[in-house]
Tab-separated table of C-alpha atoms in Angstrom:
chain	number	residue	atom	x	y	z
A	1300	UNK	CA	113.067	148.122	121.610
A	1301	UNK	CA	115.412	147.588	118.662
A	1302	UNK	CA	114.317	143.951	118.390
A	1303	UNK	CA	110.612	144.934	118.451
A	1304	UNK	CA	111.162	147.483	115.694
A	1305	UNK	CA	112.948	144.921	113.555
A	1306	UNK	CA	110.106	142.428	114.050
A	1307	UNK	CA	107.528	145.050	113.016
A	1308	UNK	CA	109.560	145.935	109.945
A	1309	UNK	CA	109.903	142.268	108.959
A	1310	UNK	CA	106.166	141.674	109.425
A	1311	UNK	CA	105.346	144.727	107.316
A	1312	UNK	CA	107.717	143.594	104.612
A	1313	UNK	CA	106.157	140.115	104.612
A	1314	UNK	CA	102.638	141.560	104.260
A	1315	UNK	CA	103.876	143.831	101.480
A	1316	UNK	CA	105.363	140.932	99.545
A	1317	UNK	CA	102.269	138.745	99.965
A	1318	UNK	CA	99.550	141.424	100.014
A	1319	UNK	CA	97.206	139.605	97.634
A	1320	UNK	CA	97.377	136.289	99.526
A	1321	UNK	CA	96.888	137.985	102.899
A	1322	UNK	CA	93.897	139.930	101.581
A	1323	UNK	CA	92.305	136.806	100.141
A	1324	UNK	CA	92.880	134.768	103.342
A	1325	UNK	CA	91.420	137.525	105.495
A	1326	UNK	CA	88.368	137.805	103.255
A	1327	UNK	CA	87.715	134.047	103.371
A	1328	UNK	CA	88.039	133.930	107.173
A	1329	UNK	CA	85.779	136.959	107.583
A	1330	UNK	CA	83.107	135.457	105.350
A	1331	UNK	CA	83.288	132.114	107.132
A	1332	UNK	CA	82.904	133.742	110.532
A	1333	UNK	CA	79.984	135.791	109.273
A	1334	UNK	CA	78.195	132.791	107.820
A	1335	UNK	CA	78.974	130.358	110.607
A	1336	UNK	CA	79.073	132.717	113.615
A	1337	UNK	CA	76.357	130.798	115.481
A	1338	UNK	CA	78.142	127.496	114.882
A	1339	UNK	CA	81.479	128.995	115.982
A	1340	UNK	CA	79.961	130.270	119.225
A	1341	UNK	CA	78.395	126.841	119.833
A	1342	UNK	CA	81.768	125.097	119.356
A	1343	UNK	CA	83.459	127.489	121.788
A	1344	UNK	CA	80.694	126.976	124.371
A	1345	UNK	CA	80.881	123.195	124.052
A	1346	UNK	CA	84.676	123.254	124.417
A	1347	UNK	CA	84.429	125.348	127.555
A	1348	UNK	CA	81.734	123.199	129.205
A	1349	UNK	CA	83.071	119.738	128.239
A	1350	UNK	CA	86.827	120.110	127.941
A	1351	UNK	CA	88.161	123.062	129.914
A	1352	UNK	CA	85.568	123.151	132.705
A	1353	UNK	CA	85.396	119.359	132.994
A	1354	UNK	CA	89.122	118.828	133.441
A	1355	UNK	CA	89.505	116.891	130.210
A	1356	UNK	CA	92.078	119.361	128.959
A	1357	UNK	CA	94.179	118.758	132.057
A	1358	UNK	CA	93.968	115.012	131.522
A	1359	UNK	CA	94.968	115.361	127.876
A	1360	UNK	CA	97.862	117.616	128.852
A	1361	UNK	CA	99.116	115.098	131.443
A	1362	UNK	CA	98.790	112.251	128.945
A	1363	UNK	CA	100.693	114.298	126.397
A	1364	UNK	CA	103.498	114.999	128.857
A	1365	UNK	CA	103.814	111.330	129.791
A	1366	UNK	CA	103.771	110.277	126.131
A	1367	UNK	CA	106.491	112.769	125.323
A	1368	UNK	CA	108.569	111.587	128.301
A	1369	UNK	CA	108.176	107.932	127.230
A	1370	UNK	CA	109.240	108.756	123.692
A	1371	UNK	CA	112.250	110.730	124.938
A	1372	UNK	CA	113.240	107.856	127.256
A	1373	UNK	CA	113.084	105.375	124.407
A	1374	UNK	CA	115.154	107.645	122.191
A	1375	UNK	CA	117.760	108.075	124.935
A	1376	UNK	CA	117.923	104.311	125.536
A	1377	UNK	CA	118.388	103.624	121.806
A	1378	UNK	CA	121.204	106.139	121.654
A	1379	UNK	CA	122.754	104.595	124.773
A	1380	UNK	CA	122.586	101.143	123.189
A	1381	UNK	CA	124.392	102.445	120.133
A	1382	UNK	CA	127.182	103.656	122.391
A	1383	UNK	CA	127.438	100.221	124.053
A	1384	UNK	CA	129.616	98.753	121.359
A	1385	UNK	CA	132.003	95.858	121.824
A	1386	UNK	CA	135.453	97.460	121.670
A	1387	UNK	CA	138.752	95.637	121.093
A	1388	UNK	CA	141.471	96.833	123.449
A	1389	UNK	CA	144.728	95.638	124.992
A	1390	UNK	CA	146.836	95.798	128.120
A	1391	UNK	CA	150.528	96.510	127.715
A	1392	UNK	CA	152.672	93.911	129.491
A	1393	UNK	CA	155.361	95.461	131.741
A	1394	UNK	CA	158.256	93.968	133.682
A	1395	UNK	CA	156.814	95.204	136.987
A	1396	UNK	CA	153.725	93.068	136.401
A	1397	UNK	CA	155.740	90.051	137.606
A	1398	UNK	CA	157.134	89.577	141.077
A	1399	UNK	CA	159.405	86.706	140.045
A	1400	UNK	CA	162.037	86.577	137.320
A	1401	UNK	CA	160.899	85.153	134.000
A	1402	UNK	CA	162.768	82.439	132.089
A	1403	UNK	CA	164.651	83.741	129.075
A	1404	UNK	CA	162.380	81.916	126.618
A	1405	UNK	CA	159.218	83.583	127.984
A	1406	UNK	CA	159.317	86.758	125.895
A	1407	UNK	CA	156.201	88.657	126.928
A	1408	UNK	CA	157.467	92.054	128.134
A	1409	UNK	CA	156.530	94.830	125.728
A	1410	UNK	CA	153.782	92.732	124.122
A	1411	UNK	CA	150.017	93.177	124.473
A	1412	UNK	CA	147.251	91.103	126.015
A	1413	UNK	CA	144.095	91.692	123.979
A	1414	UNK	CA	140.511	91.721	125.190
A	1415	UNK	CA	136.993	92.749	124.177
A	1416	UNK	CA	134.908	95.049	126.363
A	1417	UNK	CA	131.358	96.336	126.304
A	1418	UNK	CA	130.549	98.856	129.000
A	1419	UNK	CA	127.078	99.308	130.457
A	1420	UNK	CA	125.680	101.040	133.512
A	1421	UNK	CA	125.257	97.686	135.265
A	1422	UNK	CA	126.825	97.279	138.695
A	1423	UNK	CA	128.127	93.827	137.599
A	1424	UNK	CA	131.335	93.234	135.653
A	1425	UNK	CA	131.494	89.801	133.972
A	1426	UNK	CA	134.914	88.595	132.762
A	1427	UNK	CA	134.891	85.658	130.310
A	1428	UNK	CA	137.702	83.183	129.601
A	1429	UNK	CA	137.649	81.097	126.403
A	1430	UNK	CA	138.554	77.516	125.576
A	1431	UNK	CA	141.673	75.954	124.042
A	1432	UNK	CA	142.694	77.587	120.771
A	1433	UNK	CA	139.686	79.935	120.771
A	1434	UNK	CA	139.620	83.658	121.576
A	1435	UNK	CA	137.465	86.436	123.000
A	1436	UNK	CA	135.410	86.710	119.801
A	1437	UNK	CA	133.615	83.486	120.729
A	1438	UNK	CA	131.805	85.528	123.397
A	1439	UNK	CA	130.991	88.502	121.175
A	1440	UNK	CA	127.349	87.441	120.441
A	1441	UNK	CA	126.639	87.276	124.179
A	1442	UNK	CA	128.402	90.561	124.847
A	1443	UNK	CA	126.219	92.285	122.243
A	1444	UNK	CA	123.056	91.461	124.197
A	1445	UNK	CA	124.269	91.267	127.803
A	1446	UNK	CA	122.808	93.690	130.330
A	1447	UNK	CA	125.995	93.406	132.395
A	1448	UNK	CA	129.280	95.159	131.762
A	1449	UNK	CA	131.320	92.435	130.017
A	1450	UNK	CA	134.965	91.809	129.157
A	1451	UNK	CA	136.422	88.772	127.358
A	1452	UNK	CA	140.175	88.186	127.540
A	1453	UNK	CA	142.148	86.399	124.826
A	1454	UNK	CA	145.064	84.264	125.988
A	1455	UNK	CA	148.527	85.495	125.037
A	1456	UNK	CA	149.358	84.603	121.429
A	1457	UNK	CA	145.866	83.300	120.623
A	1458	UNK	CA	144.760	86.081	118.249
A	1459	UNK	CA	144.697	85.289	114.543
A	1460	UNK	CA	146.873	88.369	113.944
A	1461	UNK	CA	149.544	86.880	116.230
A	1462	UNK	CA	149.679	83.498	114.498
A	1463	UNK	CA	152.705	84.437	112.385
A	1464	UNK	CA	154.125	87.120	114.658
A	1465	UNK	CA	157.514	85.979	115.979
A	1466	UNK	CA	157.143	88.329	118.952
A	1467	UNK	CA	154.463	86.001	120.351
A	1468	UNK	CA	156.397	82.811	120.975
A	1469	UNK	CA	154.741	79.967	122.947
A	1470	UNK	CA	154.561	80.336	126.727
A	1471	UNK	CA	153.387	77.946	129.425
A	1472	UNK	CA	150.146	77.807	131.364
A	1473	UNK	CA	151.621	79.273	134.574
A	1474	UNK	CA	152.742	82.435	132.805
A	1475	UNK	CA	149.345	82.678	131.120
A	1476	UNK	CA	147.783	82.659	134.590
A	1477	UNK	CA	150.076	85.512	135.644
A	1478	UNK	CA	148.982	87.589	132.659
A	1479	UNK	CA	145.270	86.874	133.112
A	1480	UNK	CA	145.522	87.709	136.818
A	1481	UNK	CA	147.066	91.060	135.940
A	1482	UNK	CA	144.332	91.775	133.397
A	1483	UNK	CA	141.523	90.949	135.845
A	1484	UNK	CA	143.059	93.148	138.535
A	1485	UNK	CA	143.503	95.933	135.995
A	1486	UNK	CA	139.806	95.765	135.113
A	1487	UNK	CA	138.813	95.805	138.777
A	1488	UNK	CA	140.977	98.885	139.376
A	1489	UNK	CA	139.182	100.612	136.513
A	1490	UNK	CA	135.754	99.744	137.930
A	1491	UNK	CA	136.240	99.400	141.696
A	1492	UNK	CA	132.540	99.680	142.536
A	1493	UNK	CA	131.384	96.890	140.214
A	1494	UNK	CA	130.795	93.341	141.447
A	1495	UNK	CA	133.141	90.899	139.691
A	1496	UNK	CA	131.991	87.607	138.158
A	1497	UNK	CA	134.378	85.213	136.374
A	1498	UNK	CA	133.101	82.797	133.716
A	1499	UNK	CA	135.255	80.027	132.273
A	1500	UNK	CA	134.362	77.853	129.299
A	1501	UNK	CA	136.102	74.477	128.894
A	1502	UNK	CA	139.839	75.161	129.267
A	1503	UNK	CA	138.861	78.602	130.562
A	1504	UNK	CA	137.825	76.708	133.714
A	1505	UNK	CA	141.365	75.309	133.983
A	1506	UNK	CA	142.528	78.923	133.964
A	1507	UNK	CA	140.190	79.646	136.880
A	1508	UNK	CA	141.735	76.712	138.752
A	1509	UNK	CA	145.199	78.101	137.987
A	1510	UNK	CA	144.189	81.569	139.138
A	1511	UNK	CA	142.821	80.215	142.411
A	1512	UNK	CA	146.174	78.545	143.071
A	1513	UNK	CA	148.073	81.699	142.143
A	1514	UNK	CA	145.953	83.859	144.437
A	1515	UNK	CA	146.295	81.339	147.257
A	1516	UNK	CA	150.075	81.720	147.059
A	1517	UNK	CA	149.849	85.508	146.513
A	1518	UNK	CA	146.769	86.706	148.425
A	1519	UNK	CA	147.728	90.342	147.866
A	1520	UNK	CA	147.026	89.830	144.154
A	1521	UNK	CA	143.580	88.309	144.668
A	1522	UNK	CA	140.677	90.463	143.462
A	1523	UNK	CA	137.340	90.529	145.249
A	1524	UNK	CA	135.122	88.042	143.407
A	1525	UNK	CA	131.366	87.844	143.773
A	1526	UNK	CA	130.700	84.683	141.747
A	1527	UNK	CA	132.224	82.128	139.391
A	1528	UNK	CA	130.594	80.040	136.672
A	1529	UNK	CA	132.459	77.009	135.283
A	1530	UNK	CA	131.152	75.519	132.028
A	1531	UNK	CA	132.380	71.988	131.190
A	1532	UNK	CA	135.562	72.013	133.272
A	1533	UNK	CA	138.035	69.165	132.931
A	1534	UNK	CA	137.897	66.613	135.760
A	1535	UNK	CA	140.620	64.197	134.570
A	1536	UNK	CA	142.021	62.845	131.300
A	1537	UNK	CA	138.647	61.325	130.396
A	1538	UNK	CA	137.256	64.781	129.565
A	1539	UNK	CA	140.277	65.861	127.516
A	1540	UNK	CA	139.502	64.155	124.208
A	1541	UNK	CA	140.342	67.176	122.057
A	1542	UNK	CA	143.050	68.763	124.194
A	1543	UNK	CA	144.748	65.365	124.607
A	1544	UNK	CA	145.002	65.045	120.814
A	1545	UNK	CA	146.182	68.646	120.445
A	1546	UNK	CA	148.812	68.066	123.141
A	1547	UNK	CA	150.459	65.472	120.879
A	1548	UNK	CA	150.031	67.550	117.722
A	1549	UNK	CA	153.071	68.210	115.530
A	1550	UNK	CA	152.868	71.914	114.523
A	1551	UNK	CA	155.311	71.276	111.664
A	1552	UNK	CA	152.641	69.232	109.859
A	1553	UNK	CA	149.421	71.160	110.621
A	1554	UNK	CA	147.225	69.783	107.818
A	1555	UNK	CA	148.042	66.126	108.461
A	1556	UNK	CA	147.626	66.572	112.217
A	1557	UNK	CA	144.290	68.362	111.976
A	1558	UNK	CA	142.990	65.666	109.605
A	1559	UNK	CA	144.014	63.032	112.135
A	1560	UNK	CA	142.087	64.803	114.904
A	1561	UNK	CA	139.020	65.102	112.636
A	1562	UNK	CA	138.777	61.286	112.587
A	1563	UNK	CA	138.127	61.079	116.336
A	1564	UNK	CA	134.315	61.735	116.402
A	1565	UNK	CA	131.985	58.751	116.231
A	1566	UNK	CA	128.722	60.672	115.733
A	1567	UNK	CA	127.671	63.248	113.147
A	1568	UNK	CA	126.994	65.999	115.684
A	1569	UNK	CA	130.429	65.502	117.245
A	1570	UNK	CA	131.988	65.556	113.783
A	1571	UNK	CA	130.294	68.894	113.044
A	1572	UNK	CA	131.581	70.314	116.330
A	1573	UNK	CA	135.086	69.024	115.687
A	1574	UNK	CA	135.139	70.538	112.189
A	1575	UNK	CA	133.987	73.903	113.503
A	1576	UNK	CA	136.594	73.786	116.253
A	1577	UNK	CA	139.426	72.707	113.956
A	1578	UNK	CA	138.473	75.482	111.540
A	1579	UNK	CA	138.926	78.015	114.346
A	1580	UNK	CA	142.276	76.781	115.604
A	1581	UNK	CA	143.711	76.233	112.108
A	1582	UNK	CA	144.218	79.985	111.827
A	1583	UNK	CA	145.982	80.244	115.195
A	1584	UNK	CA	149.572	79.700	116.235
A	1585	UNK	CA	149.486	75.912	116.574
A	1586	UNK	CA	152.798	75.932	118.441
A	1587	UNK	CA	151.196	78.031	121.166
A	1588	UNK	CA	148.010	75.957	121.207
A	1589	UNK	CA	150.000	72.704	121.384
A	1590	UNK	CA	152.226	74.015	124.208
A	1591	UNK	CA	149.193	75.043	126.230
A	1592	UNK	CA	147.444	71.694	125.629
A	1593	UNK	CA	150.559	69.790	126.707
A	1594	UNK	CA	150.677	71.728	129.973
A	1595	UNK	CA	147.000	70.990	130.509
A	1596	UNK	CA	147.519	67.264	129.976
A	1597	UNK	CA	150.251	67.254	132.602
A	1598	UNK	CA	147.980	69.285	134.914
A	1599	UNK	CA	145.353	66.523	135.242
A	1600	UNK	CA	145.109	62.975	136.584
A	1601	UNK	CA	144.364	59.816	134.579
A	1602	UNK	CA	140.810	58.692	133.843
A	1603	UNK	CA	138.820	57.621	136.919
A	1604	UNK	CA	140.632	59.851	139.427
A	1605	UNK	CA	138.884	62.906	140.888
A	1606	UNK	CA	141.000	64.069	143.822
A	1607	UNK	CA	142.779	66.920	142.040
A	1608	UNK	CA	139.506	68.172	140.589
A	1609	UNK	CA	137.872	68.529	143.994
A	1610	UNK	CA	140.979	70.083	145.538
A	1611	UNK	CA	140.991	72.724	142.819
A	1612	UNK	CA	137.251	73.250	143.057
A	1613	UNK	CA	137.556	73.906	146.795
A	1614	UNK	CA	140.164	76.603	146.135
A	1615	UNK	CA	137.799	78.257	143.654
A	1616	UNK	CA	134.912	78.140	146.114
A	1617	UNK	CA	137.119	79.633	148.828
A	1618	UNK	CA	137.650	82.868	146.885
A	1619	UNK	CA	134.118	83.277	145.501
A	1620	UNK	CA	130.861	84.046	147.269
A	1621	UNK	CA	128.932	81.834	144.811
A	1622	UNK	CA	130.248	79.067	142.554
A	1623	UNK	CA	128.269	77.046	140.003
A	1624	UNK	CA	129.535	74.251	137.743
A	1625	UNK	CA	127.528	73.204	134.672
A	1626	UNK	CA	128.227	70.178	132.503
A	1627	UNK	CA	126.956	69.574	128.970
A	1628	UNK	CA	125.542	66.280	127.680
A	1629	UNK	CA	129.066	65.179	126.728
A	1630	UNK	CA	129.751	64.753	130.466
A	1631	UNK	CA	126.532	62.838	131.185
A	1632	UNK	CA	128.237	59.493	131.842
A	1633	UNK	CA	130.500	61.029	134.486
A	1634	UNK	CA	128.052	63.468	136.038
A	1635	UNK	CA	126.532	61.110	138.629
A	1636	UNK	CA	129.984	60.076	139.835
A	1637	UNK	CA	130.987	63.702	140.265
A	1638	UNK	CA	127.830	64.569	142.211
A	1639	UNK	CA	128.156	61.500	144.455
A	1640	UNK	CA	131.755	62.318	145.307
A	1641	UNK	CA	130.816	65.951	145.879
A	1642	UNK	CA	128.127	64.958	148.390
A	1643	UNK	CA	130.651	62.814	150.241
A	1644	UNK	CA	132.601	66.052	150.717
A	1645	UNK	CA	129.507	68.011	151.764
A	1646	UNK	CA	129.342	69.939	148.470
A	1647	UNK	CA	125.792	70.630	147.340
A	1648	UNK	CA	123.968	73.087	145.086
A	1649	UNK	CA	127.067	73.553	142.928
A	1650	UNK	CA	126.752	71.058	140.061
A	1651	UNK	CA	124.093	70.783	137.392
A	1652	UNK	CA	123.698	69.173	133.970
A	1653	UNK	CA	122.358	71.134	131.013
A	1654	UNK	CA	120.839	69.429	127.978
A	1655	UNK	CA	123.050	71.275	125.517
A	1656	UNK	CA	126.066	70.516	123.388
A	1657	UNK	CA	129.544	71.514	124.589
A	1658	UNK	CA	129.884	74.522	122.272
A	1659	UNK	CA	126.331	75.683	122.979
A	1660	UNK	CA	127.700	76.925	126.301
A	1661	UNK	CA	129.124	79.865	124.328
A	1662	UNK	CA	125.827	80.829	122.717
A	1663	UNK	CA	124.343	84.173	123.629
A	1664	UNK	CA	120.925	82.882	124.731
A	1665	UNK	CA	122.422	80.340	127.131
A	1666	UNK	CA	124.948	82.732	128.668
A	1667	UNK	CA	122.405	85.516	129.012
A	1668	UNK	CA	119.977	83.242	130.851
A	1669	UNK	CA	122.454	81.453	133.116
A	1670	UNK	CA	124.612	84.431	134.027
A	1671	UNK	CA	121.490	86.448	134.758
A	1672	UNK	CA	120.200	83.678	137.050
A	1673	UNK	CA	123.573	83.397	138.786
A	1674	UNK	CA	123.737	87.111	139.537
A	1675	UNK	CA	120.149	87.223	140.759
A	1676	UNK	CA	120.950	84.383	143.167
């Protein structure tokens, strides 16, 4: 009752303040109705017979509801996309993360392992591992457009911010594998109901080989993996043109060494790729990059030998429901040999050649298409 009284009082006050305008409006409406009364009645009759009685009003109402729902859905999706930002995070490294004692020169406890993550509502979690001297940011364009939940891990000491940080001294490839294994298991514990896919680019494939060996020796640390995608993995020293040069790099003379490596390419496109790559690693800790490359060189066989490659590939396939290996045009001369040897071992529907450059494997369009196809398969 009190609210009704207040509304009446407010209405009366409004009319009092605008008495002239209200009087004029009422007079105009009254005159119009008097002059056009027949037309008004005709409009009302037509509306009743053609719109209300004919069901058109119901149809318009339904269409309006669906249009409003579609608009609201689009608005919600746009807001959700804005929340799906690529976020830079880190895992703290603890002593209990390692079952075996660490050598005194491997100072990693109390440091951080950095990674990028973009969460979505997808039931797939894709973890990406970068190449030698690169970092997780090389996958950021793909992560911005991926439908899947994505995470890209940067190897220990490979961030630009860590290049001159004495707390991040060089460590070997085996310890890197320990740290990456811990990070992957940490992500799976956070999202236990998401299907896990691992993607390695270039030396990131060597990390997948290392992880497969680690999990073979420590099966209790092996996560459940749905699929793996290897992009330009090493097969022997013949595919290690860049990493072989970096392995012999003298970090005390970075400019002279990087200039020497820049003279390796024989074609303009390769030269452009080398320059882009050298630009990226020039801002990194070259001691760490060189140590990792040296371990990689010792990890592989000389040119022409394939036995270790297939042994390591079999370990990867043993822990993954689906495994695909793609080579770029740089591997074209060796591709037929690899496929022939694979068929001798009964391995089929694993290898394929893509008509792209080595570094195009990191481009968003390629990764979006190929990872999507892998997960649909």
